[in-house]
Amino acid sequence: MKQFAKKILVTGGAGFIGSHVVRRLLKKYPDYLIVNADKLTYAGNLENLIDVDSLPNYRFEKLDIVDADSVHSVFSKYEITDVIHLAAESHVDRSIEGPMEFVMTNVVGTANLLQAAKDTWKGESNHVFHHVSTDEVYGSLGDEGLFTEETPYDPRSPYSASKASSDHFVMAYFHTYGLPIKMSNCSNNYGSHHFPEKLIPLMIHNIQHKKPLPIYGKGDNIRDWLWVEDHASAIDAIFHNGRVGESYNVGGLNEWTNIELVRFLCQLMDEKLGRKTGESEELITYVTDRAGHDKRYAIDASKLEQELGWTPSITFEVGLSKTVDWYLENQSWVEKVTSGSYKDYYQTMYANR
Ligand code: NAD
Ligand code: TYD
């Protein structure tokens, strides 16, 4: 095998954020081998990487991280030097319907990767295991304050509980075995290739097709939105220059209530689709609230900014406009990823709302 400077296992590289991370690394670091290991669940699509999958430093392995033997085999096959771990079940509503898949992939899968890294690297310090996590582990904020790296964990949903558990295993492997870990906890991402069950891509799809726009509860829950490519640049910075054993919060200081965000999206799309102002807003439909719906997430990313000089590169207005354009131009992608088993799920989850 050609001598690569690093041989990085990126898990979940066929998903939303993972595909942006893989694309960035492949292009920016041609001397790194990037092994994308992904189970290809409903959320993973190799088509997300069609523009880069013929690059000579790219490999794909279909892998279920719950299968410990297969995880170990991939480590030895490629002599993996580093890990960027994104593979996860990621949708809160699905975790409420069926938490066990989240326990298996997010907790057991992460533990399998940690164990394989520990067995392979045998105490050497010249490696990095970067665990990609979420701000949802901190629980729910009131009207004031921001999540910092010191905020105590207080997960509320099965999704955030499974991610919190995986974060604890990552830190435990650092403290107990000295595994060289780094961790990032990011706010809500948006951008291209986002599976259309999450708020922003679902709303874009429904506005385009004049379907109801389901707003949970009163629509006053708040999320802090970050452009997915800025998350990828933060991961790049932390992976290379972050301190071992540390976690870094990643966010855009960009809080929106869900209803404000959806109204803004309606205005943007009315303009882009040549509809009269206010036409799409008529599609807004208030539906039963999500069980245990976290009120507010907001990130203090000053540690990342001060230590590594990272800041978001674009405003929400520009990023959202680009995102809408991508979805309007890539209707066939949406149709492809929402056909098959997703259709049944969608019908069960949303038909009666
Ligand atoms: P996603 O659901 O779009 O992609 C997840 C990927 O993981 C898919 O490609 C899927 O096939 C793969 N996968 C799932 N189970 C697997 C298994 N058992 N073995 C191997 N691969 C498996 O998720 P995303 O939104 O891209 O999130 C990626 C990571 O970032 C997750 O760890 C998530 O918790 C974290 N995160 C997401 C956000 C966000 O806003 N989406 C914010 C902060 C952190
Ligand atoms: P989501 O994109 O699922 O991300 P998360 O729950 O991980 O933050 O949801 C973002 C917000 O939008 C959250 O407060 C729930 C709300 N929401 C709706 O109001 N309607 C919807 O159809 C969806 C999917 C989410």
PDB file of C-alpha atoms in Angstrom, residues 26-316:
ATOM      1  CA  LEU A  26     -10.096  13.803   0.746  1.00  0.00           C
ATOM      2  CA  LYS A  27      -9.585  17.089  -1.067  1.00  0.00           C
ATOM      3  CA  LYS A  28      -7.487  18.904   1.509  1.00  0.00           C
ATOM      4  CA  TYR A  29      -5.198  16.044   2.508  1.00  0.00           C
ATOM      5  CA  PRO A  30      -4.316  13.903  -0.539  1.00  0.00           C
ATOM      6  CA  ASP A  31      -1.571  12.276   1.574  1.00  0.00           C
ATOM      7  CA  TYR A  32      -4.166  10.828   3.983  1.00  0.00           C
ATOM      8  CA  LEU A  33      -6.000   7.579   3.300  1.00  0.00           C
ATOM      9  CA  ILE A  34      -9.657   8.054   4.180  1.00  0.00           C
ATOM     10  CA  VAL A  35     -11.530   4.828   4.931  1.00  0.00           C
ATOM     11  CA  ASN A  36     -15.250   5.503   5.085  1.00  0.00           C
ATOM     12  CA  ALA A  37     -16.888   2.763   7.177  1.00  0.00           C
ATOM     13  CA  ASP A  38     -20.654   2.870   7.117  1.00  0.00           C
ATOM     14  CA  LYS A  39     -23.523   0.410   7.564  1.00  0.00           C
ATOM     15  CA  LEU A  40     -25.598   2.318   4.978  1.00  0.00           C
ATOM     16  CA  THR A  41     -28.753   2.560   7.043  1.00  0.00           C
ATOM     17  CA  TYR A  42     -31.679   4.585   5.677  1.00  0.00           C
ATOM     18  CA  ALA A  43     -29.572   7.682   6.540  1.00  0.00           C
ATOM     19  CA  GLY A  44     -26.418   6.607   4.709  1.00  0.00           C
ATOM     20  CA  ASN A  45     -26.118   7.050   0.964  1.00  0.00           C
ATOM     21  CA  LEU A  46     -22.967   6.527  -1.070  1.00  0.00           C
ATOM     22  CA  GLU A  47     -24.425   8.918  -3.608  1.00  0.00           C
ATOM     23  CA  ASN A  48     -23.546  11.687  -1.115  1.00  0.00           C
ATOM     24  CA  LEU A  49     -19.902  11.158  -2.111  1.00  0.00           C
ATOM     25  CA  ILE A  50     -20.295  10.609  -5.840  1.00  0.00           C
ATOM     26  CA  ASP A  51     -18.158  13.669  -6.665  1.00  0.00           C
ATOM     27  CA  VAL A  52     -15.126  12.378  -4.714  1.00  0.00           C
ATOM     28  CA  ASP A  53     -15.381   8.581  -4.535  1.00  0.00           C
ATOM     29  CA  SER A  54     -12.939   8.003  -7.397  1.00  0.00           C
ATOM     30  CA  LEU A  55     -10.121   9.911  -5.663  1.00  0.00           C
ATOM     31  CA  PRO A  56      -7.100   7.636  -5.073  1.00  0.00           C
ATOM     32  CA  ASN A  57      -7.048   8.219  -1.293  1.00  0.00           C
ATOM     33  CA  TYR A  58     -10.656   7.038  -0.750  1.00  0.00           C
ATOM     34  CA  ARG A  59     -11.824   3.584   0.347  1.00  0.00           C
ATOM     35  CA  PHE A  60     -15.278   2.376   1.397  1.00  0.00           C
ATOM     36  CA  GLU A  61     -16.070  -0.467   3.810  1.00  0.00           C
ATOM     37  CA  LYS A  62     -19.637  -1.519   4.516  1.00  0.00           C
ATOM     38  CA  LEU A  63     -19.443  -2.003   8.270  1.00  0.00           C
ATOM     39  CA  ASP A  64     -21.826  -2.314  11.201  1.00  0.00           C
ATOM     40  CA  ILE A  65     -19.929  -0.889  14.196  1.00  0.00           C
ATOM     41  CA  VAL A  66     -22.013  -3.095  16.492  1.00  0.00           C
ATOM     42  CA  ASP A  67     -20.082  -6.087  15.105  1.00  0.00           C
ATOM     43  CA  ALA A  68     -16.844  -6.030  17.150  1.00  0.00           C
ATOM     44  CA  ASP A  69     -14.985  -8.591  14.987  1.00  0.00           C
ATOM     45  CA  SER A  70     -15.625  -6.633  11.800  1.00  0.00           C
ATOM     46  CA  VAL A  71     -14.492  -3.417  13.477  1.00  0.00           C
ATOM     47  CA  HIS A  72     -11.217  -5.076  14.523  1.00  0.00           C
ATOM     48  CA  SER A  73     -10.766  -6.473  10.975  1.00  0.00           C
ATOM     49  CA  VAL A  74     -11.051  -3.019   9.391  1.00  0.00           C
ATOM     50  CA  PHE A  75      -8.458  -1.643  11.817  1.00  0.00           C
ATOM     51  CA  SER A  76      -5.958  -4.342  10.862  1.00  0.00           C
ATOM     52  CA  LYS A  77      -6.786  -4.382   7.123  1.00  0.00           C
ATOM     53  CA  TYR A  78      -5.912  -0.683   6.716  1.00  0.00           C
ATOM     54  CA  GLU A  79      -3.507  -0.291   9.676  1.00  0.00           C
ATOM     55  CA  ILE A  80      -5.750   2.519  10.901  1.00  0.00           C
ATOM     56  CA  THR A  81      -3.801   5.328  12.601  1.00  0.00           C
ATOM     57  CA  ASP A  82      -6.705   7.653  13.526  1.00  0.00           C
ATOM     58  CA  VAL A  83     -10.484   7.649  13.885  1.00  0.00           C
ATOM     59  CA  ILE A  84     -13.126  10.303  13.301  1.00  0.00           C
ATOM     60  CA  HIS A  85     -16.293   8.724  14.652  1.00  0.00           C
ATOM     61  CA  LEU A  86     -19.603  10.032  13.328  1.00  0.00           C
ATOM     62  CA  ALA A  87     -21.651   6.850  12.798  1.00  0.00           C
ATOM     63  CA  ALA A  88     -24.805   7.031  14.876  1.00  0.00           C
ATOM     64  CA  GLU A  89     -28.539   6.811  14.900  1.00  0.00           C
ATOM     65  CA  SER A  90     -29.240  10.536  14.904  1.00  0.00           C
ATOM     66  CA  HIS A  91     -32.957  11.351  14.868  1.00  0.00           C
ATOM     67  CA  VAL A  92     -34.662  12.165  18.190  1.00  0.00           C
ATOM     68  CA  ASP A  93     -38.168  11.201  16.984  1.00  0.00           C
ATOM     69  CA  ARG A  94     -36.929   7.760  15.909  1.00  0.00           C
ATOM     70  CA  SER A  95     -35.232   7.316  19.295  1.00  0.00           C
ATOM     71  CA  ILE A  96     -38.582   7.896  20.986  1.00  0.00           C
ATOM     72  CA  GLU A  97     -40.241   5.272  18.748  1.00  0.00           C
ATOM     73  CA  GLY A  98     -37.432   2.711  19.144  1.00  0.00           C
ATOM     74  CA  PRO A  99     -34.565   3.404  21.557  1.00  0.00           C
ATOM     75  CA  MET A 100     -32.760   0.054  21.355  1.00  0.00           C
ATOM     76  CA  GLU A 101     -31.185   0.708  17.952  1.00  0.00           C
ATOM     77  CA  PHE A 102     -29.713   3.861  19.523  1.00  0.00           C
ATOM     78  CA  VAL A 103     -28.284   1.894  22.436  1.00  0.00           C
ATOM     79  CA  MET A 104     -26.712  -0.614  20.068  1.00  0.00           C
ATOM     80  CA  THR A 105     -25.150   1.733  17.513  1.00  0.00           C
ATOM     81  CA  ASN A 106     -24.397   4.766  19.642  1.00  0.00           C
ATOM     82  CA  VAL A 107     -23.263   3.057  22.843  1.00  0.00           C
ATOM     83  CA  VAL A 108     -22.134  -0.475  21.939  1.00  0.00           C
ATOM     84  CA  GLY A 109     -20.807   0.640  18.518  1.00  0.00           C
ATOM     85  CA  THR A 110     -18.726   3.415  20.095  1.00  0.00           C
ATOM     86  CA  ALA A 111     -17.373   1.037  22.746  1.00  0.00           C
ATOM     87  CA  ASN A 112     -16.379  -1.438  20.002  1.00  0.00           C
ATOM     88  CA  LEU A 113     -14.429   1.284  18.176  1.00  0.00           C
ATOM     89  CA  LEU A 114     -12.698   2.400  21.368  1.00  0.00           C
ATOM     90  CA  GLN A 115     -11.742  -1.178  22.159  1.00  0.00           C
ATOM     91  CA  ALA A 116     -10.373  -1.768  18.641  1.00  0.00           C
ATOM     92  CA  ALA A 117      -8.359   1.476  18.810  1.00  0.00           C
ATOM     93  CA  LYS A 118      -6.970   0.496  22.223  1.00  0.00           C
ATOM     94  CA  ASP A 119      -6.045  -3.020  21.022  1.00  0.00           C
ATOM     95  CA  THR A 120      -4.438  -1.718  17.817  1.00  0.00           C
ATOM     96  CA  TRP A 121      -2.568   1.334  19.117  1.00  0.00           C
ATOM     97  CA  LYS A 122      -1.346  -0.405  22.286  1.00  0.00           C
ATOM     98  CA  GLY A 123      -0.681   2.729  24.343  1.00  0.00           C
ATOM     99  CA  GLU A 124       1.071   4.690  21.538  1.00  0.00           C
ATOM    100  CA  SER A 125       0.327   8.390  21.763  1.00  0.00           C
ATOM    101  CA  ASN A 126       0.761   9.383  18.091  1.00  0.00           C
ATOM    102  CA  HIS A 127      -2.895   8.660  17.204  1.00  0.00           C
ATOM    103  CA  VAL A 128      -6.218  10.472  17.539  1.00  0.00           C
ATOM    104  CA  PHE A 129      -9.677   9.083  18.255  1.00  0.00           C
ATOM    105  CA  HIS A 130     -12.018  12.012  17.560  1.00  0.00           C
ATOM    106  CA  HIS A 131     -15.551  11.394  18.803  1.00  0.00           C
ATOM    107  CA  VAL A 132     -18.226  13.598  17.206  1.00  0.00           C
ATOM    108  CA  SER A 133     -21.035  14.345  19.623  1.00  0.00           C
ATOM    109  CA  THR A 134     -23.887  16.733  20.199  1.00  0.00           C
ATOM    110  CA  ASP A 135     -24.898  19.611  22.471  1.00  0.00           C
ATOM    111  CA  GLU A 136     -28.059  17.617  23.293  1.00  0.00           C
ATOM    112  CA  VAL A 137     -26.082  15.731  25.993  1.00  0.00           C
ATOM    113  CA  TYR A 138     -26.296  18.891  28.142  1.00  0.00           C
ATOM    114  CA  GLY A 139     -30.093  18.739  28.287  1.00  0.00           C
ATOM    115  CA  SER A 140     -32.351  21.748  27.910  1.00  0.00           C
ATOM    116  CA  LEU A 141     -31.706  25.447  28.633  1.00  0.00           C
ATOM    117  CA  GLY A 142     -34.149  28.020  30.005  1.00  0.00           C
ATOM    118  CA  ASP A 143     -34.358  31.527  28.548  1.00  0.00           C
ATOM    119  CA  GLU A 144     -30.842  32.476  29.641  1.00  0.00           C
ATOM    120  CA  GLY A 145     -27.350  31.021  29.413  1.00  0.00           C
ATOM    121  CA  LEU A 146     -25.303  28.909  27.011  1.00  0.00           C
ATOM    122  CA  PHE A 147     -23.887  25.382  27.143  1.00  0.00           C
ATOM    123  CA  THR A 148     -20.156  25.386  27.957  1.00  0.00           C
ATOM    124  CA  GLU A 149     -17.816  22.409  28.152  1.00  0.00           C
ATOM    125  CA  GLU A 150     -18.350  22.511  31.947  1.00  0.00           C
ATOM    126  CA  THR A 151     -22.154  22.245  31.785  1.00  0.00           C
ATOM    127  CA  PRO A 152     -23.165  19.007  33.562  1.00  0.00           C
ATOM    128  CA  TYR A 153     -24.596  16.300  31.336  1.00  0.00           C
ATOM    129  CA  ASP A 154     -28.389  16.025  31.615  1.00  0.00           C
ATOM    130  CA  PRO A 155     -29.689  14.156  28.559  1.00  0.00           C
ATOM    131  CA  ARG A 156     -33.481  13.923  28.160  1.00  0.00           C
ATOM    132  CA  SER A 157     -34.231  11.908  25.010  1.00  0.00           C
ATOM    133  CA  PRO A 158     -33.158   8.333  24.256  1.00  0.00           C
ATOM    134  CA  TYR A 159     -30.972   9.822  21.483  1.00  0.00           C
ATOM    135  CA  SER A 160     -29.178  12.259  23.774  1.00  0.00           C
ATOM    136  CA  ALA A 161     -28.901   9.625  26.525  1.00  0.00           C
ATOM    137  CA  SER A 162     -27.188   7.263  24.079  1.00  0.00           C
ATOM    138  CA  LYS A 163     -24.812  10.014  22.893  1.00  0.00           C
ATOM    139  CA  ALA A 164     -24.062  11.034  26.502  1.00  0.00           C
ATOM    140  CA  SER A 165     -23.274   7.426  27.317  1.00  0.00           C
ATOM    141  CA  SER A 166     -20.936   7.183  24.321  1.00  0.00           C
ATOM    142  CA  ASP A 167     -19.190  10.416  25.420  1.00  0.00           C
ATOM    143  CA  HIS A 168     -18.653   8.921  28.882  1.00  0.00           C
ATOM    144  CA  PHE A 169     -17.097   5.780  27.372  1.00  0.00           C
ATOM    145  CA  VAL A 170     -14.781   7.952  25.266  1.00  0.00           C
ATOM    146  CA  MET A 171     -13.610   9.886  28.352  1.00  0.00           C
ATOM    147  CA  ALA A 172     -13.327   6.646  30.333  1.00  0.00           C
ATOM    148  CA  TYR A 173     -10.939   5.206  27.713  1.00  0.00           C
ATOM    149  CA  PHE A 174      -8.838   8.367  27.976  1.00  0.00           C
ATOM    150  CA  HIS A 175      -8.653   8.337  31.779  1.00  0.00           C
ATOM    151  CA  THR A 176      -8.341   4.572  32.235  1.00  0.00           C
ATOM    152  CA  TYR A 177      -6.211   3.471  29.278  1.00  0.00           C
ATOM    153  CA  GLY A 178      -4.686   6.753  28.088  1.00  0.00           C
ATOM    154  CA  LEU A 179      -6.362   6.417  24.681  1.00  0.00           C
ATOM    155  CA  PRO A 180      -5.634   9.694  22.829  1.00  0.00           C
ATOM    156  CA  ILE A 181      -9.179  10.964  22.429  1.00  0.00           C
ATOM    157  CA  LYS A 182     -10.624  14.318  21.357  1.00  0.00           C
ATOM    158  CA  MET A 183     -14.293  15.185  21.429  1.00  0.00           C
ATOM    159  CA  SER A 184     -16.594  17.807  19.939  1.00  0.00           C
ATOM    160  CA  ASN A 185     -20.177  18.658  20.930  1.00  0.00           C
ATOM    161  CA  CYS A 186     -21.949  20.551  18.181  1.00  0.00           C
ATOM    162  CA  SER A 187     -25.299  22.304  17.838  1.00  0.00           C
ATOM    163  CA  ASN A 188     -27.879  21.588  15.105  1.00  0.00           C
ATOM    164  CA  ASN A 189     -26.403  21.422  11.608  1.00  0.00           C
ATOM    165  CA  TYR A 190     -28.035  22.345   8.312  1.00  0.00           C
ATOM    166  CA  GLY A 191     -26.896  22.149   4.692  1.00  0.00           C
ATOM    167  CA  SER A 192     -26.909  19.878   1.657  1.00  0.00           C
ATOM    168  CA  HIS A 193     -27.394  16.076   1.868  1.00  0.00           C
ATOM    169  CA  HIS A 194     -29.426  16.358   5.086  1.00  0.00           C
ATOM    170  CA  PHE A 195     -31.943  13.541   5.314  1.00  0.00           C
ATOM    171  CA  PRO A 196     -35.428  15.062   4.896  1.00  0.00           C
ATOM    172  CA  GLU A 197     -36.833  13.882   8.211  1.00  0.00           C
ATOM    173  CA  LYS A 198     -35.034  16.653  10.137  1.00  0.00           C
ATOM    174  CA  LEU A 199     -36.672  20.070  10.505  1.00  0.00           C
ATOM    175  CA  ILE A 200     -34.989  22.141   7.775  1.00  0.00           C
ATOM    176  CA  PRO A 201     -34.877  19.645   4.871  1.00  0.00           C
ATOM    177  CA  LEU A 202     -38.383  18.360   5.745  1.00  0.00           C
ATOM    178  CA  MET A 203     -39.776  21.897   5.631  1.00  0.00           C
ATOM    179  CA  ILE A 204     -37.993  22.688   2.350  1.00  0.00           C
ATOM    180  CA  HIS A 205     -39.458  19.545   0.807  1.00  0.00           C
ATOM    181  CA  ASN A 206     -42.960  20.214   2.093  1.00  0.00           C
ATOM    182  CA  ILE A 207     -42.931  23.887   1.082  1.00  0.00           C
ATOM    183  CA  GLN A 208     -41.831  22.919  -2.415  1.00  0.00           C
ATOM    184  CA  HIS A 209     -44.622  20.349  -2.722  1.00  0.00           C
ATOM    185  CA  LYS A 210     -47.248  22.457  -0.910  1.00  0.00           C
ATOM    186  CA  LYS A 211     -47.648  19.898   1.895  1.00  0.00           C
ATOM    187  CA  PRO A 212     -48.478  20.760   5.528  1.00  0.00           C
ATOM    188  CA  LEU A 213     -45.531  22.073   7.598  1.00  0.00           C
ATOM    189  CA  PRO A 214     -45.788  20.229  10.955  1.00  0.00           C
ATOM    190  CA  ILE A 215     -44.712  22.461  13.851  1.00  0.00           C
ATOM    191  CA  TYR A 216     -44.433  20.578  17.151  1.00  0.00           C
ATOM    192  CA  GLY A 217     -46.236  22.249  20.068  1.00  0.00           C
ATOM    193  CA  LYS A 218     -46.243  26.063  19.894  1.00  0.00           C
ATOM    194  CA  GLY A 219     -43.107  26.288  17.758  1.00  0.00           C
ATOM    195  CA  ASP A 220     -41.306  28.211  20.490  1.00  0.00           C
ATOM    196  CA  ASN A 221     -38.513  25.670  21.028  1.00  0.00           C
ATOM    197  CA  ILE A 222     -35.119  27.127  20.190  1.00  0.00           C
ATOM    198  CA  ARG A 223     -32.206  25.598  18.304  1.00  0.00           C
ATOM    199  CA  ASP A 224     -28.751  27.046  17.469  1.00  0.00           C
ATOM    200  CA  TRP A 225     -28.066  26.352  13.762  1.00  0.00           C
ATOM    201  CA  LEU A 226     -24.657  25.821  12.156  1.00  0.00           C
ATOM    202  CA  TRP A 227     -23.710  25.379   8.474  1.00  0.00           C
ATOM    203  CA  VAL A 228     -22.557  21.773   8.073  1.00  0.00           C
ATOM    204  CA  GLU A 229     -19.348  22.761   6.264  1.00  0.00           C
ATOM    205  CA  ASP A 230     -18.431  24.923   9.268  1.00  0.00           C
ATOM    206  CA  HIS A 231     -18.897  21.862  11.477  1.00  0.00           C
ATOM    207  CA  ALA A 232     -16.572  19.942   9.130  1.00  0.00           C
ATOM    208  CA  SER A 233     -13.971  22.725   9.395  1.00  0.00           C
ATOM    209  CA  ALA A 234     -14.268  22.641  13.214  1.00  0.00           C
ATOM    210  CA  ILE A 235     -13.722  18.866  13.232  1.00  0.00           C
ATOM    211  CA  ASP A 236     -10.674  19.340  10.997  1.00  0.00           C
ATOM    212  CA  ALA A 237      -9.278  21.964  13.409  1.00  0.00           C
ATOM    213  CA  ILE A 238      -9.957  19.927  16.558  1.00  0.00           C
ATOM    214  CA  PHE A 239      -8.704  16.664  15.050  1.00  0.00           C
ATOM    215  CA  HIS A 240      -5.407  18.304  14.071  1.00  0.00           C
ATOM    216  CA  ASN A 241      -4.839  20.938  16.747  1.00  0.00           C
ATOM    217  CA  GLY A 242      -7.195  20.281  19.668  1.00  0.00           C
ATOM    218  CA  ARG A 243      -5.775  19.091  22.957  1.00  0.00           C
ATOM    219  CA  VAL A 244      -5.907  15.367  23.742  1.00  0.00           C
ATOM    220  CA  GLY A 245      -8.472  14.465  26.421  1.00  0.00           C
ATOM    221  CA  GLU A 246     -10.489  17.654  25.807  1.00  0.00           C
ATOM    222  CA  SER A 247     -13.958  18.335  24.493  1.00  0.00           C
ATOM    223  CA  TYR A 248     -14.816  21.394  22.404  1.00  0.00           C
ATOM    224  CA  ASN A 249     -18.254  22.923  21.907  1.00  0.00           C
ATOM    225  CA  VAL A 250     -19.103  23.916  18.326  1.00  0.00           C
ATOM    226  CA  GLY A 251     -21.911  26.342  17.475  1.00  0.00           C
ATOM    227  CA  GLY A 252     -22.860  29.385  15.486  1.00  0.00           C
ATOM    228  CA  LEU A 253     -24.414  31.823  18.020  1.00  0.00           C
ATOM    229  CA  ASN A 254     -27.460  31.547  15.811  1.00  0.00           C
ATOM    230  CA  GLU A 255     -30.619  30.888  17.820  1.00  0.00           C
ATOM    231  CA  TRP A 256     -34.027  30.616  16.184  1.00  0.00           C
ATOM    232  CA  THR A 257     -37.397  29.509  17.462  1.00  0.00           C
ATOM    233  CA  ASN A 258     -38.734  26.798  15.180  1.00  0.00           C
ATOM    234  CA  ILE A 259     -41.679  28.913  14.063  1.00  0.00           C
ATOM    235  CA  GLU A 260     -39.487  31.931  13.213  1.00  0.00           C
ATOM    236  CA  LEU A 261     -37.182  29.707  11.254  1.00  0.00           C
ATOM    237  CA  VAL A 262     -39.993  28.067   9.293  1.00  0.00           C
ATOM    238  CA  ARG A 263     -41.557  31.478   8.528  1.00  0.00           C
ATOM    239  CA  PHE A 264     -38.182  32.713   7.276  1.00  0.00           C
ATOM    240  CA  LEU A 265     -37.846  29.620   5.102  1.00  0.00           C
ATOM    241  CA  CYS A 266     -41.358  30.201   3.713  1.00  0.00           C
ATOM    242  CA  GLN A 267     -40.444  33.793   2.732  1.00  0.00           C
ATOM    243  CA  LEU A 268     -37.194  32.677   1.142  1.00  0.00           C
ATOM    244  CA  MET A 269     -38.907  29.957  -0.864  1.00  0.00           C
ATOM    245  CA  ASP A 270     -41.838  32.159  -1.892  1.00  0.00           C
ATOM    246  CA  GLU A 271     -39.236  34.428  -3.505  1.00  0.00           C
ATOM    247  CA  LYS A 272     -37.265  31.600  -5.101  1.00  0.00           C
ATOM    248  CA  LEU A 273     -40.363  29.789  -6.389  1.00  0.00           C
ATOM    249  CA  GLY A 274     -42.068  32.963  -7.634  1.00  0.00           C
ATOM    250  CA  ARG A 275     -44.993  32.553  -5.236  1.00  0.00           C
ATOM    251  CA  LYS A 276     -46.863  35.462  -3.754  1.00  0.00           C
ATOM    252  CA  THR A 277     -45.587  36.612  -0.337  1.00  0.00           C
ATOM    253  CA  GLY A 278     -47.237  34.647   2.493  1.00  0.00           C
ATOM    254  CA  GLU A 279     -48.431  31.786   0.281  1.00  0.00           C
ATOM    255  CA  SER A 280     -46.195  29.097   1.832  1.00  0.00           C
ATOM    256  CA  GLU A 281     -46.858  30.256   5.411  1.00  0.00           C
ATOM    257  CA  GLU A 282     -50.438  29.080   4.954  1.00  0.00           C
ATOM    258  CA  LEU A 283     -49.074  25.525   5.002  1.00  0.00           C
ATOM    259  CA  ILE A 284     -47.950  25.849   8.655  1.00  0.00           C
ATOM    260  CA  THR A 285     -49.801  23.293  10.799  1.00  0.00           C
ATOM    261  CA  TYR A 286     -49.371  23.000  14.564  1.00  0.00           C
ATOM    262  CA  VAL A 287     -49.208  19.332  15.623  1.00  0.00           C
ATOM    263  CA  THR A 288     -48.876  17.335  18.853  1.00  0.00           C
ATOM    264  CA  ASP A 289     -45.638  18.188  20.629  1.00  0.00           C
ATOM    265  CA  ARG A 290     -42.681  15.798  20.751  1.00  0.00           C
ATOM    266  CA  ALA A 291     -42.527  13.854  24.058  1.00  0.00           C
ATOM    267  CA  GLY A 292     -39.934  15.420  26.387  1.00  0.00           C
ATOM    268  CA  HIS A 293     -39.224  18.162  23.818  1.00  0.00           C
ATOM    269  CA  ASP A 294     -36.057  20.061  24.890  1.00  0.00           C
ATOM    270  CA  LYS A 295     -36.878  23.777  25.096  1.00  0.00           C
ATOM    271  CA  ARG A 296     -33.669  25.467  24.091  1.00  0.00           C
ATOM    272  CA  TYR A 297     -30.135  24.615  22.932  1.00  0.00           C
ATOM    273  CA  ALA A 298     -27.434  27.283  22.606  1.00  0.00           C
ATOM    274  CA  ILE A 299     -23.676  26.846  22.455  1.00  0.00           C
ATOM    275  CA  ASP A 300     -20.787  28.857  23.830  1.00  0.00           C
ATOM    276  CA  ALA A 301     -17.982  28.041  21.359  1.00  0.00           C
ATOM    277  CA  SER A 302     -15.440  30.473  22.827  1.00  0.00           C
ATOM    278  CA  LYS A 303     -12.994  27.708  23.850  1.00  0.00           C
ATOM    279  CA  LEU A 304     -12.764  26.567  20.218  1.00  0.00           C
ATOM    280  CA  GLU A 305     -12.437  30.151  18.992  1.00  0.00           C
ATOM    281  CA  GLN A 306      -9.798  31.149  21.558  1.00  0.00           C
ATOM    282  CA  GLU A 307      -7.674  27.985  21.364  1.00  0.00           C
ATOM    283  CA  LEU A 308      -7.934  27.161  17.681  1.00  0.00           C
ATOM    284  CA  GLY A 309      -9.154  30.361  16.028  1.00  0.00           C
ATOM    285  CA  TRP A 310     -12.266  28.692  14.604  1.00  0.00           C
ATOM    286  CA  THR A 311     -15.309  30.800  13.683  1.00  0.00           C
ATOM    287  CA  PRO A 312     -18.260  30.071  11.367  1.00  0.00           C
ATOM    288  CA  SER A 313     -17.554  31.144   7.781  1.00  0.00           C
ATOM    289  CA  ILE A 314     -21.013  32.228   6.600  1.00  0.00           C
ATOM    290  CA  THR A 315     -24.200  33.769   7.951  1.00  0.00           C
ATOM    291  CA  PHE A 316     -27.390  31.779   8.418  1.00  0.00           C
TER     292      PHE A 316
END
